[in-house]
GROMACS .gro file of N, CA and C in nm:
model
  369
    1MET      N    1  -4.472  -2.475   6.415
    1MET     CA    2  -4.437  -2.367   6.409
    1MET      C    3  -4.255  -2.417   6.439
    2ILE      N    4  -4.228  -2.572   6.429
    2ILE     CA    5  -4.132  -2.676   6.444
    2ILE      C    6  -4.087  -2.655   6.311
    3LYS      N    7  -4.149  -2.688   6.190
    3LYS     CA    8  -4.086  -2.718   6.029
    3LYS      C    9  -4.103  -2.581   6.026
    4SER      N   10  -4.111  -2.437   6.057
    4SER     CA   11  -4.020  -2.328   5.948
    4SER      C   12  -3.913  -2.319   6.068
    5ALA      N   13  -3.889  -2.362   6.208
    5ALA     CA   14  -3.756  -2.330   6.240
    5ALA      C   15  -3.666  -2.451   6.182
    6LEU      N   16  -3.719  -2.561   6.109
    6LEU     CA   17  -3.611  -2.652   6.137
    6LEU      C   18  -3.553  -2.586   5.962
    7ILE      N   19  -3.718  -2.509   5.880
    7ILE     CA   20  -3.669  -2.493   5.705
    7ILE      C   21  -3.530  -2.367   5.772
    8VAL      N   22  -3.549  -2.285   5.917
    8VAL     CA   23  -3.517  -2.185   5.879
    8VAL      C   24  -3.315  -2.174   5.964
    9GLY      N   25  -3.330  -2.278   6.021
    9GLY     CA   26  -3.238  -2.402   6.087
    9GLY      C   27  -3.121  -2.409   5.984
   10VAL      N   28  -3.214  -2.470   5.813
   10VAL     CA   29  -3.159  -2.543   5.739
   10VAL      C   30  -3.063  -2.398   5.650
   11GLY      N   31  -3.155  -2.335   5.652
   11GLY     CA   32  -3.083  -2.283   5.545
   11GLY      C   33  -3.001  -2.184   5.609
   12SER      N   34  -3.066  -2.111   5.723
   12SER     CA   35  -2.876  -2.103   5.833
   12SER      C   36  -2.776  -2.138   5.829
   13PHE      N   37  -2.772  -2.286   5.838
   13PHE     CA   38  -2.634  -2.340   5.809
   13PHE      C   39  -2.618  -2.357   5.657
   14ALA      N   40  -2.693  -2.346   5.600
   14ALA     CA   41  -2.618  -2.305   5.437
   14ALA      C   42  -2.556  -2.126   5.355
   15GLY      N   43  -2.641  -2.052   5.456
   15GLY     CA   44  -2.640  -1.954   5.432
   15GLY      C   45  -2.483  -1.906   5.541
   16GLY      N   46  -2.415  -1.963   5.687
   16GLY     CA   47  -2.338  -1.969   5.716
   16GLY      C   48  -2.217  -1.999   5.651
   17VAL      N   49  -2.201  -2.082   5.700
   17VAL     CA   50  -2.117  -2.265   5.469
   17VAL      C   51  -2.106  -2.155   5.429
   18VAL      N   52  -2.171  -2.075   5.308
   18VAL     CA   53  -2.107  -2.015   5.180
   18VAL      C   54  -2.057  -1.859   5.283
   19ARG      N   55  -2.070  -1.789   5.312
   19ARG     CA   56  -2.066  -1.706   5.434
   19ARG      C   57  -1.899  -1.722   5.501
   20TYR      N   58  -1.920  -1.811   5.596
   20TYR     CA   59  -1.724  -1.861   5.585
   20TYR      C   60  -1.654  -1.883   5.445
   21GLY      N   61  -1.666  -2.016   5.365
   21GLY     CA   62  -1.672  -2.065   5.280
   21GLY      C   63  -1.551  -1.866   5.185
   22ILE      N   64  -1.642  -1.808   5.137
   22ILE     CA   65  -1.609  -1.687   5.102
   22ILE      C   66  -1.496  -1.641   5.193
   23SER      N   67  -1.533  -1.586   5.321
   23SER     CA   68  -1.417  -1.528   5.424
   23SER      C   69  -1.335  -1.595   5.382
   24CYS      N   70  -1.306  -1.696   5.424
   24CYS     CA   71  -1.181  -1.843   5.356
   24CYS      C   72  -1.091  -1.787   5.250
   25ILE      N   73  -1.129  -1.772   5.143
   25ILE     CA   74  -1.118  -1.751   5.002
   25ILE      C   75  -1.033  -1.635   4.996
   26MET      N   76  -1.126  -1.514   5.052
   26MET     CA   77  -1.117  -1.353   5.043
   26MET      C   78  -0.965  -1.343   5.048
   27LYS      N   79  -0.930  -1.437   5.201
   27LYS     CA   80  -0.888  -1.354   5.313
   27LYS      C   81  -0.740  -1.394   5.237
   28ASN      N   82  -0.705  -1.458   5.159
   28ASN     CA   83  -0.623  -1.484   5.132
   28ASN      C   84  -0.520  -1.334   4.989
   29TYR      N   85  -0.683  -1.274   4.938
   29TYR     CA   86  -0.641  -1.124   4.908
   29TYR      C   87  -0.657  -1.081   4.961
   30ALA      N   88  -0.698  -1.052   5.096
   30ALA     CA   89  -0.756  -0.911   5.164
   30ALA      C   90  -0.560  -0.796   5.134
   31VAL      N   91  -0.618  -0.713   5.193
   31VAL     CA   92  -0.483  -0.576   5.093
   31VAL      C   93  -0.585  -0.447   5.240
   32GLY      N   94  -0.473  -0.446   5.287
   32GLY     CA   95  -0.530  -0.306   5.363
   32GLY      C   96  -0.581  -0.302   5.548
   33GLY      N   97  -0.594  -0.447   5.539
   33GLY     CA   98  -0.703  -0.502   5.651
   33GLY      C   99  -0.857  -0.455   5.639
   34PHE      N  100  -0.870  -0.415   5.548
   34PHE     CA  101  -0.965  -0.334   5.479
   34PHE      C  102  -1.092  -0.427   5.492
   35PRO      N  103  -1.231  -0.475   5.629
   35PRO     CA  104  -1.350  -0.630   5.562
   35PRO      C  105  -1.373  -0.656   5.410
   36TRP      N  106  -1.304  -0.629   5.291
   36TRP     CA  107  -1.333  -0.657   5.204
   36TRP      C  108  -1.466  -0.846   5.189
   37ALA      N  109  -1.445  -0.857   5.266
   37ALA     CA  110  -1.500  -1.020   5.247
   37ALA      C  111  -1.653  -1.013   5.350
   38THR      N  112  -1.676  -0.963   5.490
   38THR     CA  113  -1.784  -0.870   5.468
   38THR      C  114  -1.856  -0.809   5.441
   39LEU      N  115  -1.801  -0.690   5.383
   39LEU     CA  116  -1.824  -0.615   5.269
   39LEU      C  117  -1.902  -0.620   5.140
   40ALA      N  118  -1.787  -0.781   5.050
   40ALA     CA  119  -1.866  -0.872   4.972
   40ALA      C  120  -1.954  -0.961   5.009
   41VAL      N  121  -1.973  -0.998   5.082
   41VAL     CA  122  -2.132  -1.087   5.145
   41VAL      C  123  -2.223  -1.010   5.167
   42ASN      N  124  -2.203  -0.862   5.301
   42ASN     CA  125  -2.368  -0.805   5.269
   42ASN      C  126  -2.402  -0.729   5.199
   43LEU      N  127  -2.292  -0.682   5.097
   43LEU     CA  128  -2.357  -0.640   4.989
   43LEU      C  129  -2.412  -0.777   4.835
   44THR      N  130  -2.358  -0.871   4.879
   44THR     CA  131  -2.471  -0.922   4.761
   44THR      C  132  -2.537  -1.000   4.934
   45GLY      N  133  -2.572  -1.004   5.002
   45GLY     CA  134  -2.702  -1.024   5.063
   45GLY      C  135  -2.790  -0.937   5.001
   46CYS      N  136  -2.747  -0.861   5.031
   46CYS     CA  137  -2.896  -0.700   4.982
   46CYS      C  138  -2.908  -0.715   4.852
   47LEU      N  139  -2.824  -0.724   4.816
   47LEU     CA  140  -2.902  -0.783   4.600
   47LEU      C  141  -3.018  -0.940   4.632
   48LEU      N  142  -2.880  -1.064   4.711
   48LEU     CA  143  -2.992  -1.186   4.705
   48LEU      C  144  -3.131  -1.196   4.791
   49ILE      N  145  -3.125  -1.086   4.894
   49ILE     CA  146  -3.314  -1.038   4.887
   49ILE      C  147  -3.355  -1.008   4.801
   50GLY      N  148  -3.342  -0.901   4.814
   50GLY     CA  149  -3.351  -0.752   4.703
   50GLY      C  150  -3.437  -0.876   4.580
   51LEU      N  151  -3.343  -0.936   4.539
   51LEU     CA  152  -3.407  -1.049   4.419
   51LEU      C  153  -3.505  -1.085   4.432
   52ILE      N  154  -3.458  -1.239   4.558
   52ILE     CA  155  -3.547  -1.295   4.639
   52ILE      C  156  -3.764  -1.234   4.652
   53TYR      N  157  -3.705  -1.079   4.719
   53TYR     CA  158  -3.810  -1.061   4.758
   53TYR      C  159  -3.902  -1.033   4.597
   54GLY      N  160  -3.860  -0.923   4.505
   54GLY     CA  161  -3.894  -0.875   4.337
   54GLY      C  162  -3.949  -0.970   4.300
   55LEU      N  163  -3.915  -1.106   4.282
   55LEU     CA  164  -3.889  -1.268   4.261
   55LEU      C  165  -4.085  -1.269   4.276
   56PHE      N  166  -4.047  -1.279   4.485
   56PHE     CA  167  -4.150  -1.369   4.529
   56PHE      C  168  -4.274  -1.265   4.540
   57SER      N  169  -4.251  -1.174   4.533
   57SER     CA  170  -4.317  -1.009   4.511
   57SER      C  171  -4.445  -1.063   4.377
   58LYS      N  172  -4.394  -1.132   4.219
   58LYS     CA  173  -4.458  -1.152   4.146
   58LYS      C  174  -4.476  -1.272   4.067
   59THR      N  175  -4.492  -1.377   4.242
   59THR     CA  176  -4.521  -1.507   4.226
   59THR      C  177  -4.651  -1.562   4.261
   60VAL      N  178  -4.732  -1.575   4.191
   60VAL     CA  179  -4.911  -1.596   4.283
   60VAL      C  180  -4.826  -1.775   4.328
   61GLY      N  181  -4.945  -1.807   4.461
   61GLY     CA  182  -4.882  -1.920   4.518
   61GLY      C  183  -4.711  -1.893   4.528
   62ALA      N  184  -4.691  -1.813   4.589
   62ALA     CA  185  -4.524  -1.927   4.600
   62ALA      C  186  -4.523  -1.984   4.699
   63SER      N  187  -4.434  -2.075   4.754
   63SER     CA  188  -4.425  -2.135   4.866
   63SER      C  189  -4.321  -2.034   4.987
   64ASN      N  190  -4.466  -2.013   5.084
   64ASN     CA  191  -4.406  -1.968   5.201
   64ASN      C  192  -4.239  -2.046   5.248
   65SER      N  193  -4.263  -2.157   5.236
   65SER     CA  194  -4.137  -2.226   5.321
   65SER      C  195  -4.059  -2.193   5.280
   66LEU      N  196  -3.973  -2.179   5.102
   66LEU     CA  197  -3.957  -2.165   5.002
   66LEU      C  198  -3.887  -2.057   5.057
   67LEU      N  199  -4.002  -1.931   5.031
   67LEU     CA  200  -3.922  -1.783   5.126
   67LEU      C  201  -3.824  -1.785   5.239
   68LEU      N  202  -3.928  -1.865   5.306
   68LEU     CA  203  -3.858  -1.863   5.435
   68LEU      C  204  -3.769  -1.869   5.464
   69PHE      N  205  -3.686  -2.045   5.414
   69PHE     CA  206  -3.621  -2.083   5.358
   69PHE      C  207  -3.456  -1.961   5.325
   70LEU      N  208  -3.571  -1.858   5.200
   70LEU     CA  209  -3.422  -1.877   5.097
   70LEU      C  210  -3.440  -1.679   5.205
   71THR      N  211  -3.451  -1.604   5.277
   71THR     CA  212  -3.462  -1.514   5.314
   71THR      C  213  -3.448  -1.477   5.529
   72THR      N  214  -3.509  -1.513   5.569
   72THR     CA  215  -3.453  -1.551   5.712
   72THR      C  216  -3.384  -1.637   5.764
   73GLY      N  217  -3.331  -1.782   5.687
   73GLY     CA  218  -3.230  -1.866   5.683
   73GLY      C  219  -3.142  -1.862   5.568
   74PHE      N  220  -3.152  -1.895   5.459
   74PHE     CA  221  -3.022  -1.825   5.374
   74PHE      C  222  -2.947  -1.700   5.421
   75CYS      N  223  -3.039  -1.602   5.390
   75CYS     CA  224  -2.958  -1.467   5.389
   75CYS      C  225  -2.961  -1.354   5.564
   76GLY      N  226  -3.018  -1.459   5.628
   76GLY     CA  227  -3.049  -1.385   5.789
   76GLY      C  228  -2.903  -1.523   5.850
   77GLY      N  229  -2.824  -1.637   5.737
   77GLY     CA  230  -2.717  -1.699   5.846
   77GLY      C  231  -2.676  -1.658   5.731
   78PHE      N  232  -2.652  -1.575   5.579
   78PHE     CA  233  -2.522  -1.523   5.526
   78PHE      C  234  -2.521  -1.426   5.600
   79THR      N  235  -2.576  -1.307   5.606
   79THR     CA  236  -2.578  -1.155   5.625
   79THR      C  237  -2.713  -1.138   5.710
   80THR      N  238  -2.714  -1.092   5.799
   80THR     CA  239  -2.806  -0.978   5.854
   80THR      C  240  -2.811  -0.894   5.763
   81PHE      N  241  -2.718  -0.788   5.731
   81PHE     CA  242  -2.689  -0.655   5.672
   81PHE      C  243  -2.855  -0.686   5.570
   82SER      N  244  -2.838  -0.717   5.476
   82SER     CA  245  -2.926  -0.782   5.411
   82SER      C  246  -3.031  -0.750   5.481
   83THR      N  247  -3.101  -0.827   5.551
   83THR     CA  248  -3.253  -0.838   5.615
   83THR      C  249  -3.290  -0.662   5.614
   84PHE      N  250  -3.160  -0.608   5.720
   84PHE     CA  251  -3.213  -0.484   5.750
   84PHE      C  252  -3.253  -0.366   5.631
   85ALA      N  253  -3.156  -0.388   5.514
   85ALA     CA  254  -3.111  -0.301   5.448
   85ALA      C  255  -3.282  -0.372   5.307
   86ASN      N  256  -3.330  -0.446   5.378
   86ASN     CA  257  -3.487  -0.472   5.283
   86ASN      C  258  -3.592  -0.387   5.381
   87GLU      N  259  -3.589  -0.426   5.500
   87GLU     CA  260  -3.652  -0.324   5.606
   87GLU      C  261  -3.654  -0.204   5.609
   88SER      N  262  -3.523  -0.196   5.608
   88SER     CA  263  -3.507   0.010   5.612
   88SER      C  264  -3.613   0.020   5.379
   89LEU      N  265  -3.542  -0.004   5.270
   89LEU     CA  266  -3.588  -0.012   5.188
   89LEU      C  267  -3.772  -0.025   5.214
   90GLN      N  268  -3.804  -0.121   5.267
   90GLN     CA  269  -4.022  -0.109   5.269
   90GLN      C  270  -4.006  -0.040   5.333
   91MET      N  271  -3.967   0.079   5.485
   91MET     CA  272  -3.988   0.184   5.541
   91MET      C  273  -4.051   0.274   5.431
   92LEU      N  274  -3.874   0.278   5.331
   92LEU     CA  275  -3.913   0.482   5.204
   92LEU      C  276  -4.000   0.357   5.131
   93GLN      N  277  -4.058   0.215   5.125
   93GLN     CA  278  -4.131   0.261   5.019
   93GLN      C  279  -4.328   0.293   5.095
   94ASN      N  280  -4.276   0.250   5.216
   94ASN     CA  281  -4.377   0.325   5.280
   94ASN      C  282  -4.423   0.382   5.280
   95GLY      N  283  -4.319   0.550   5.244
   95GLY     CA  284  -4.315   0.642   5.299
   95GLY      C  285  -4.266   0.684   5.432
   96ASN      N  286  -4.247   0.636   5.549
   96ASN     CA  287  -4.186   0.608   5.631
   96ASN      C  288  -4.128   0.608   5.663
   97ILE      N  289  -4.080   0.798   5.646
   97ILE     CA  290  -3.894   0.833   5.638
   97ILE      C  291  -3.852   0.888   5.735
   98GLY      N  292  -4.016   0.934   5.875
   98GLY     CA  293  -3.934   0.945   5.924
   98GLY      C  294  -3.832   0.792   6.082
   99SER      N  295  -3.973   0.664   6.040
   99SER     CA  296  -3.852   0.580   6.061
   99SER      C  297  -3.703   0.465   5.970
  100PHE      N  298  -3.732   0.589   5.846
  100PHE     CA  299  -3.597   0.513   5.802
  100PHE      C  300  -3.516   0.558   5.856
  101ILE      N  301  -3.547   0.663   5.849
  101ILE     CA  302  -3.429   0.810   5.916
  101ILE      C  303  -3.339   0.694   6.030
  102GLY      N  304  -3.453   0.760   6.134
  102GLY     CA  305  -3.444   0.657   6.297
  102GLY      C  306  -3.352   0.496   6.246
  103TYR      N  307  -3.406   0.432   6.179
  103TYR     CA  308  -3.374   0.275   6.201
  103TYR      C  309  -3.239   0.270   6.158
  104VAL      N  310  -3.236   0.332   6.002
  104VAL     CA  311  -3.076   0.332   6.016
  104VAL      C  312  -2.976   0.412   6.117
  105ALA      N  313  -2.976   0.518   6.144
  105ALA     CA  314  -2.937   0.630   6.218
  105ALA      C  315  -2.888   0.449   6.407
  106VAL      N  316  -2.957   0.427   6.446
  106VAL     CA  317  -2.978   0.351   6.489
  106VAL      C  318  -2.907   0.246   6.520
  107SER      N  319  -2.914   0.173   6.397
  107SER     CA  320  -2.872   0.046   6.387
  107SER      C  321  -2.741   0.097   6.366
  108VAL      N  322  -2.699   0.172   6.320
  108VAL     CA  323  -2.551   0.152   6.267
  108VAL      C  324  -2.491   0.275   6.397
  109ILE      N  325  -2.565   0.340   6.383
  109ILE     CA  326  -2.452   0.473   6.531
  109ILE      C  327  -2.498   0.349   6.653
  110VAL      N  328  -2.570   0.362   6.703
  110VAL     CA  329  -2.566   0.215   6.855
  110VAL      C  330  -2.530   0.078   6.822
  111GLY      N  331  -2.512  -0.008   6.669
  111GLY     CA  332  -2.454  -0.079   6.606
  111GLY      C  333  -2.232  -0.055   6.675
  112ILE      N  334  -2.215   0.004   6.572
  112ILE     CA  335  -2.130   0.059   6.614
  112ILE      C  336  -2.073   0.107   6.771
  113ALA      N  337  -2.126   0.190   6.817
  113ALA     CA  338  -2.089   0.237   6.972
  113ALA      C  339  -2.156   0.093   7.090
  114LEU      N  340  -2.231  -0.023   7.035
  114LEU     CA  341  -2.260  -0.235   7.123
  114LEU      C  342  -2.096  -0.260   7.081
  115THR      N  343  -2.113  -0.249   6.962
  115THR     CA  344  -1.920  -0.341   6.900
  115THR      C  345  -1.825  -0.288   7.024
  116LEU      N  346  -1.843  -0.118   6.989
  116LEU     CA  347  -1.722  -0.096   7.097
  116LEU      C  348  -1.727  -0.110   7.177
  117LEU      N  349  -1.817  -0.051   7.297
  117LEU     CA  350  -1.846  -0.101   7.387
  117LEU      C  351  -1.804  -0.280   7.439
  118GLY      N  352  -1.807  -0.385   7.353
  118GLY     CA  353  -1.772  -0.530   7.373
  118GLY      C  354  -1.655  -0.509   7.397
  119TYR      N  355  -1.623  -0.486   7.248
  119TYR     CA  356  -1.524  -0.436   7.261
  119TYR      C  357  -1.406  -0.415   7.367
  120GLN      N  358  -1.429  -0.283   7.468
  120GLN     CA  359  -1.358  -0.203   7.568
  120GLN      C  360  -1.410  -0.332   7.717
  121ILE      N  361  -1.554  -0.355   7.715
  121ILE     CA  362  -1.516  -0.512   7.793
  121ILE      C  363  -1.442  -0.583   7.880
  122ALA      N  364  -1.439  -0.685   7.695
  122ALA     CA  365  -1.373  -0.791   7.619
  122ALA      C  366  -1.247  -0.762   7.669
  123LYS      N  367  -1.186  -0.571   7.620
  123LYS     CA  368  -1.053  -0.578   7.686
  123LYS      C  369  -0.998  -0.587   7.809
   0.00000   0.00000   0.00000
């Protein structure tokens, strides 16, 4: 458990630092207040976690520690949206259409609502 926590922690640190770097660089090119850095990071994270899980699904005897580092650690620190997208895809692939629709709807609608709630409380 401690080893796994350290693996996730190091991966999260790395993912967070990369995300911060991308955000700093992209702020110089931001136009119109749109969150381009966040969009870029989230979409990149989705592609990355899909690639990782795809590669590891084909690899017999792959390192669970490396998978944990790359997915829960790095992608989790880089963006949690990649995990959301991967879980949604797994529901679709498993034929859990109702769960998929509910998960996506609740994640997006409630996520935005809680963001608004937090903003209003802090305001």
